Short mmCIF file of C-alpha atoms in Angstrom, two decimals:
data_model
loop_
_atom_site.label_atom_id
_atom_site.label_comp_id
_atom_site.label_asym_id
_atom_site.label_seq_id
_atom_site.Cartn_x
_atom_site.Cartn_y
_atom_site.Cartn_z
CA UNK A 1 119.74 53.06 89.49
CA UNK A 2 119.22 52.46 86.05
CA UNK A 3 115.58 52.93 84.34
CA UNK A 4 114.19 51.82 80.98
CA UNK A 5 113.30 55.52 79.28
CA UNK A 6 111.25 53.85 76.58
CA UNK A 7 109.51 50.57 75.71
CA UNK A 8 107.81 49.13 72.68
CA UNK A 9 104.16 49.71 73.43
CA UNK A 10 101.51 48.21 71.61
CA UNK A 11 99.53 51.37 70.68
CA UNK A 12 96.13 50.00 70.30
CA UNK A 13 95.68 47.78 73.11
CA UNK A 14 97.54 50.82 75.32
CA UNK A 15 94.83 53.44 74.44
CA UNK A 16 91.66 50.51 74.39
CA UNK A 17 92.97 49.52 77.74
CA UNK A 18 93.85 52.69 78.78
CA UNK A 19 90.52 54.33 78.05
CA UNK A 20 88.64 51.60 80.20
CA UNK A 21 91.08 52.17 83.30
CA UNK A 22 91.30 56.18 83.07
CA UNK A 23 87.49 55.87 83.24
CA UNK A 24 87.70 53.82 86.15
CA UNK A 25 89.78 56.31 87.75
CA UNK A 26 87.60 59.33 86.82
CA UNK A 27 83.88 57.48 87.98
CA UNK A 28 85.68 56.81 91.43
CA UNK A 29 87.41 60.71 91.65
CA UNK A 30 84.86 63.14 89.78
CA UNK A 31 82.53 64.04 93.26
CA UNK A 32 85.87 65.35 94.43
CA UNK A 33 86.19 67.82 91.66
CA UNK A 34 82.31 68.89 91.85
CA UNK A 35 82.71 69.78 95.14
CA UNK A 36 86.11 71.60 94.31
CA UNK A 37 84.22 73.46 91.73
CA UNK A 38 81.25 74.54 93.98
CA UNK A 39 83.43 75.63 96.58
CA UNK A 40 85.64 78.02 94.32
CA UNK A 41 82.96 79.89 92.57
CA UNK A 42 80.61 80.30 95.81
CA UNK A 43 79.84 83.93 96.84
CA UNK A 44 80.27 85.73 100.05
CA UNK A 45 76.55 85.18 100.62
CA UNK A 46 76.21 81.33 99.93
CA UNK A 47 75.26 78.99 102.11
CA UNK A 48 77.59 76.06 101.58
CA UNK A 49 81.03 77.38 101.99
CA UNK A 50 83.02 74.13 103.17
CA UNK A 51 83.20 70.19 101.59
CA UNK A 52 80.51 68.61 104.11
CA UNK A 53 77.85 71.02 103.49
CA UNK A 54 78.44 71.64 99.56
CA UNK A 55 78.66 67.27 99.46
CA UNK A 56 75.17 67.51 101.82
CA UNK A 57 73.40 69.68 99.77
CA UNK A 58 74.26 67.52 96.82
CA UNK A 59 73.12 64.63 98.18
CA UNK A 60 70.37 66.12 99.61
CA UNK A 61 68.35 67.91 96.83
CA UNK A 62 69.91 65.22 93.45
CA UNK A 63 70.89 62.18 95.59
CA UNK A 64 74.44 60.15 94.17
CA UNK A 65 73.91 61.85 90.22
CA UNK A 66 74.06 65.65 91.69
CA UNK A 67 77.90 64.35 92.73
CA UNK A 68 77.80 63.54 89.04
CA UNK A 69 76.71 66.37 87.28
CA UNK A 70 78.55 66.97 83.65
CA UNK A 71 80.27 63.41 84.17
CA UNK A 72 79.13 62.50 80.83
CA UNK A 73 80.46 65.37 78.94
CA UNK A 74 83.86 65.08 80.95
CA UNK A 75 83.95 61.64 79.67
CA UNK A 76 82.79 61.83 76.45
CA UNK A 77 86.01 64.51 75.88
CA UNK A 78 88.52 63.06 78.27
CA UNK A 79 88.91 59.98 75.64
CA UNK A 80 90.66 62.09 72.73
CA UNK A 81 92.36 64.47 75.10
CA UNK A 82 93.82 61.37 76.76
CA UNK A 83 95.29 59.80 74.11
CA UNK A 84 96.68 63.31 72.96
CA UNK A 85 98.37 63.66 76.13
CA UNK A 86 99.67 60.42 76.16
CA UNK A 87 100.82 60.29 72.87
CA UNK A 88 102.68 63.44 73.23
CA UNK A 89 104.32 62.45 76.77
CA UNK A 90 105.44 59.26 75.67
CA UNK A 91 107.34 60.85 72.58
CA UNK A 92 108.74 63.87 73.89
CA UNK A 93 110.12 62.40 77.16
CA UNK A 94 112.37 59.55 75.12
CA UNK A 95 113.41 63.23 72.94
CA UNK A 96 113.78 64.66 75.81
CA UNK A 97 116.05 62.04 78.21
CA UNK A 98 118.04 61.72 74.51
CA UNK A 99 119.10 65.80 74.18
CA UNK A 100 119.18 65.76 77.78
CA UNK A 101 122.50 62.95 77.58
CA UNK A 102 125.05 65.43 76.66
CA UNK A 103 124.74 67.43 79.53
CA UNK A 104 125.88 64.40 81.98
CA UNK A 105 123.46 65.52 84.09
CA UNK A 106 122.83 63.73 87.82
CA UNK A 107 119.94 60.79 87.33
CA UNK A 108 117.43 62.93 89.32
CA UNK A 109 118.06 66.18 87.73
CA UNK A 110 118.03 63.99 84.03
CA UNK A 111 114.14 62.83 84.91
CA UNK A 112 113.00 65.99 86.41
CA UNK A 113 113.81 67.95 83.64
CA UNK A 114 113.06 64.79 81.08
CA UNK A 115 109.49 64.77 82.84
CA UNK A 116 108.76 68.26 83.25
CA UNK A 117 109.17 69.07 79.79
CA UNK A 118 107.52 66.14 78.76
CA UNK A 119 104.34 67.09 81.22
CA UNK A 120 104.15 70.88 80.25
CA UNK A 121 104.29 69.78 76.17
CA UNK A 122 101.77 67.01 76.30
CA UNK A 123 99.22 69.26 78.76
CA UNK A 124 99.39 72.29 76.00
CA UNK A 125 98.57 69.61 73.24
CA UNK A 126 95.43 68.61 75.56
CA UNK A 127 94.04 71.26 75.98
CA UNK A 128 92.33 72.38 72.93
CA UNK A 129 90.23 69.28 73.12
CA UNK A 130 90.13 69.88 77.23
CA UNK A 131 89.11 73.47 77.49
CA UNK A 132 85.83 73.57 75.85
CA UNK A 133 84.90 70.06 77.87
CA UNK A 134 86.34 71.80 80.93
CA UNK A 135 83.85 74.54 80.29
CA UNK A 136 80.68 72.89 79.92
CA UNK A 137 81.40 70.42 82.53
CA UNK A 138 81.90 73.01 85.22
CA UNK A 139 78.88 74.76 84.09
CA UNK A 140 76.79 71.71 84.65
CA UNK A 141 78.77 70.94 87.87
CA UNK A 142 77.80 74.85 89.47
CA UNK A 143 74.38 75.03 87.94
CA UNK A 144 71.49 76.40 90.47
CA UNK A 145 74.17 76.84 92.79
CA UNK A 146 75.12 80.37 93.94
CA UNK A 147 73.10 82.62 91.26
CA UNK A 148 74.57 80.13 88.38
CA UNK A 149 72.40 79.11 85.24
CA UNK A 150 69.79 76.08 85.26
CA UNK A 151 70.72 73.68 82.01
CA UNK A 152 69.37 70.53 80.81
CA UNK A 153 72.62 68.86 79.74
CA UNK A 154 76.02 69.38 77.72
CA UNK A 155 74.30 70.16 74.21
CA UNK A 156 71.92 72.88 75.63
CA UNK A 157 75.65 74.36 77.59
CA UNK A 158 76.99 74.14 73.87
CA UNK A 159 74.12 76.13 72.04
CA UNK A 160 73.68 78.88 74.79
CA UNK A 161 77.49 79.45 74.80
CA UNK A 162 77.28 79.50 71.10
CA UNK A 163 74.45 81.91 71.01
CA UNK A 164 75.77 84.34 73.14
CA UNK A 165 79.54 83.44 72.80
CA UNK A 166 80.38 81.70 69.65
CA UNK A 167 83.09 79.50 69.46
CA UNK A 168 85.17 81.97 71.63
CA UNK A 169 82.89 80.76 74.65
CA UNK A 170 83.81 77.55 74.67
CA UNK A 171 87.21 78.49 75.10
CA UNK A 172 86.87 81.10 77.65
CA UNK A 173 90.05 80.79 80.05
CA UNK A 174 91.86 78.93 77.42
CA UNK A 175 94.93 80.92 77.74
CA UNK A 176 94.79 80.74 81.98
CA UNK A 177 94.11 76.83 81.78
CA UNK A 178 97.38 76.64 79.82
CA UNK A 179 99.09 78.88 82.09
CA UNK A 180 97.11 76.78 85.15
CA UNK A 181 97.37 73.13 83.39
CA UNK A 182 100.63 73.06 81.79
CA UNK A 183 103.15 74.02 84.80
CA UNK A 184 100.71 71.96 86.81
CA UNK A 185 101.33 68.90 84.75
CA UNK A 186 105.38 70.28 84.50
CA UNK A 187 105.56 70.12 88.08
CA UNK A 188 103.60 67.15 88.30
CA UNK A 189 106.34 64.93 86.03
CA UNK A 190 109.02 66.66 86.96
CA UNK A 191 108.17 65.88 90.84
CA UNK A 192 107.45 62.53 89.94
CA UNK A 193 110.19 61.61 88.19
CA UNK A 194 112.68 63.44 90.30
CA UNK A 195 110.90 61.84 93.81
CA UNK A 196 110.72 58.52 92.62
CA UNK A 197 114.09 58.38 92.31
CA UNK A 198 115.26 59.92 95.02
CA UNK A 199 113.07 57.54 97.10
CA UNK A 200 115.08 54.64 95.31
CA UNK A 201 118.25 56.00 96.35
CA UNK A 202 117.09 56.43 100.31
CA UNK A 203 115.76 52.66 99.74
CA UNK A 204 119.44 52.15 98.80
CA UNK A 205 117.81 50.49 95.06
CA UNK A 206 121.03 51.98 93.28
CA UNK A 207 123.55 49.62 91.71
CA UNK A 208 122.01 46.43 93.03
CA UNK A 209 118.76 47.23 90.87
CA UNK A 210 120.02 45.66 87.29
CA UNK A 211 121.30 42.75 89.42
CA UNK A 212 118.28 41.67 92.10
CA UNK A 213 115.40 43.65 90.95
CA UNK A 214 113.04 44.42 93.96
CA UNK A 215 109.49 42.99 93.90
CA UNK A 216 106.64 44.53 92.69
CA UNK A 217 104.76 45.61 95.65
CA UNK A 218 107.98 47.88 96.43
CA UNK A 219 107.99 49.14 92.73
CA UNK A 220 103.96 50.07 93.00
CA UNK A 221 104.70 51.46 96.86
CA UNK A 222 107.63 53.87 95.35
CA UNK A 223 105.28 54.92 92.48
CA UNK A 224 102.19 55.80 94.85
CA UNK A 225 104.01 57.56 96.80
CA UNK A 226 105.92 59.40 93.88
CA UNK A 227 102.74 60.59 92.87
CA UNK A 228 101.15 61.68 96.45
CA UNK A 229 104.45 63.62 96.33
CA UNK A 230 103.95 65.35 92.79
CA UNK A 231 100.05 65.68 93.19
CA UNK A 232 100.66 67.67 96.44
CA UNK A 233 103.20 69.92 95.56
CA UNK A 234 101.25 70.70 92.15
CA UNK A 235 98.14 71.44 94.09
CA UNK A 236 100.16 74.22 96.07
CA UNK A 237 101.86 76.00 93.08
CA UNK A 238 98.81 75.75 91.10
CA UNK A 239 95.84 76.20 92.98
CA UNK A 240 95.17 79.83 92.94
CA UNK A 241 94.88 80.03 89.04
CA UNK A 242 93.01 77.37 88.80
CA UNK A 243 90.48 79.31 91.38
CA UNK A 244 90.64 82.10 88.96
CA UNK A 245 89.84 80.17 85.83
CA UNK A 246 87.20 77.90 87.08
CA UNK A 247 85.33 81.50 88.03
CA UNK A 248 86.06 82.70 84.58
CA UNK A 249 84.73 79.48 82.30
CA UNK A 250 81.40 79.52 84.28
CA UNK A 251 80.42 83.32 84.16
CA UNK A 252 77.60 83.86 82.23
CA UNK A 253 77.71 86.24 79.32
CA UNK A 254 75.79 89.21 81.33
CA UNK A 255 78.56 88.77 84.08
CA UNK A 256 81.88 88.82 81.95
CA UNK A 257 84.82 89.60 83.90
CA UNK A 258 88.73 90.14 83.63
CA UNK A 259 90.76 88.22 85.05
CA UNK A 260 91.71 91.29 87.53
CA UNK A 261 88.36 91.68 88.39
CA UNK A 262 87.82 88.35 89.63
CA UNK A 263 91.14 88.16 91.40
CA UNK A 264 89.60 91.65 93.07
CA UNK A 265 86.43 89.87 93.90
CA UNK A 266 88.62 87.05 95.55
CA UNK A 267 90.55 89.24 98.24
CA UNK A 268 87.39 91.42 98.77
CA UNK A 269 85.59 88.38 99.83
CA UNK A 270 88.47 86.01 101.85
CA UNK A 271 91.00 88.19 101.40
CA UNK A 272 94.11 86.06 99.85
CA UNK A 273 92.45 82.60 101.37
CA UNK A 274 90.18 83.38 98.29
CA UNK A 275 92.44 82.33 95.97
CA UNK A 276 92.86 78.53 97.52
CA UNK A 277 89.14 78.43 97.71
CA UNK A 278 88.57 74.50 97.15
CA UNK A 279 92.05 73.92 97.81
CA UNK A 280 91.39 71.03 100.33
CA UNK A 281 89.41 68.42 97.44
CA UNK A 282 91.46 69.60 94.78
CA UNK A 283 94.97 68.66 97.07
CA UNK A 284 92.86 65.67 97.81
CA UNK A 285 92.03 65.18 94.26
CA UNK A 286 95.27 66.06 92.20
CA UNK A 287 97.06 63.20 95.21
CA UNK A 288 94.20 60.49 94.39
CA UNK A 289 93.95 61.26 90.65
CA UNK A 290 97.98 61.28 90.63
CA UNK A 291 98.89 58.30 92.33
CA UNK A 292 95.76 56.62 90.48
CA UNK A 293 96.72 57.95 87.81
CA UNK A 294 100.49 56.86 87.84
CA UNK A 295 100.07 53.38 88.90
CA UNK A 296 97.31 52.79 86.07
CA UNK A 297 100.24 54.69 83.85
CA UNK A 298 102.80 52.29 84.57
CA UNK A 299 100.55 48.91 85.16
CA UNK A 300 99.57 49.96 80.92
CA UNK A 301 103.29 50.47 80.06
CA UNK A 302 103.91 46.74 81.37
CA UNK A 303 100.98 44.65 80.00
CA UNK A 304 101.33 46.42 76.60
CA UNK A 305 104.57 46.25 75.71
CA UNK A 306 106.01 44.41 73.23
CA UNK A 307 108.73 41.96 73.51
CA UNK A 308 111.73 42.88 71.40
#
């Protein structure tokens, strides 16, 4: 089967379009990774240790907006670091599939490795805008839970971090959320590339696809599930650094800690369940937020390209 590796796009109403869809996606998935966040940097003692009760207590003492908390700093960041990352994937998968055409590689080993690189590269360009919004946003997300610091929105997170912290603060785990975020997002493209092809082939889509192209319910259906695919086999690998990380970027300054420490803390508490603390929403969340994510990716490729 024979796919299109690039397209004309036209850039501005791809990123205006894009923003308003990608927002869409995150107002209908962010409770998910509140919850996720609660749940991984709970201590032995807390109360709320599983999704119902951390989702109850919510809802119970901040009604709908506590499910919310540090939305509009996620948003307000997610914006630049979106276009980033899709600038970058765009670009270096077409480099990528076009260095990649020597090697006569099979079709599926071609977009896994196309994808993958294209993923890891465009997730280390996102994340010096992501990290510091990453930061603040889980600090609003965990505050007055479990010990965790009272704030009165994302500028007061940004001067007490400076005070104490400087600018390093704000990009406390930077170096774990590239070691979390980009093989995450490798794995991510690299499963979904290599997936949705193989799916075509079991479908039997191989030669006959230039000649009777199947209809566009099938083409959505064979993304979706490409990216259920991807998102759950990302959540696996990934999962117990991301544990890790979210502990470390919402540690106030008296309670700094390495990142052996916390990985100590971890196994004292749940022993090596500790590290896929959360692991349930965030599975739940990186499978929604992928297949969203993908069939929002490829609906924008469509209705902004250009005709040649």
């Amino acid at each position: 089967m024979k796919f299109t590796q690039s397209c004309r796009l036209d850039k501005t109403r791809f990123y205006v379009v894009g923003a308003g869809l990608f927002t869409g996606v995150s107002v209908a998935l962010y409770p998910v990774s509140v919850v996720k966040t609660r749940l991984q940097v709970a201590t032995k003692d807390a109360v709320e240790r599983n999704v119902f009760s951390v989702a109850k207590g919510l809802l119970k003492t901040d009604g709908i907006p506590g499910l919310y908390r540090g939305f509009g700093t996620v948003i307000t960041g997610a914006i630049p670091a979106r276009i980033i990352f899709l600038s970058t994937l765009e670009t270096t998968k077409v480099t990528a599939f076009r260095m990649l055409e020597p090697f006569r590689l099979s079709e599926t080993s071609q977009a896994a490795i196309a994808n993958g690189v294209a993923g890891m590269t465009s997730s280390l360009f996102a994340q010096s805008v992501f990290v510091p919004i990453d930061v603040v946003s889980q600090k609003l997300m965990v505050q007055g839970y479990s010990g965790h610091s009272q704030y009165s929105g994302g500028l007061d997170v940004v001067r007490k971090v400076l005070r104490t912290d400087g600018i390093r603060g704000l990009y406390r785990g930077f170096g774990l959320s590239v070691i979390t975020y980009a093989p995450a997002s490798a794995v991510w493209w690299a499963s979904y590339g290599s997936s949705q092809r193989f799916i075509w082939r079991f479908l039997d889509h191989g030669a006959k696809y230039d000649e009777v192209a199947p209809s566009m319910q099938k083409i959505m259906l064979v993304q979706a599930t490409g990216g259920i695919i991807a998102g759950a086999t990302s959540s696996c690998i990934t999962t117990p650094l991301d544990t890790i990380k979210t502990r470390l970027q919402v540690m106030g300054h008296e309670n700094r800690s390495s990142i052996k420490q916390v990985a100590k803390d971890l196994i004292n508490e749940d022993g090596w369940r500790g590290f896929y603390r959360g692991f349930g929403p965030r599975f739940f969340s990186m499978s929604a937020w992928g297949t969203s994510m993908i069939l929002t990716y490829e609906y924008l490729k469509r209705v902004c390209s250009k005709d040649e």
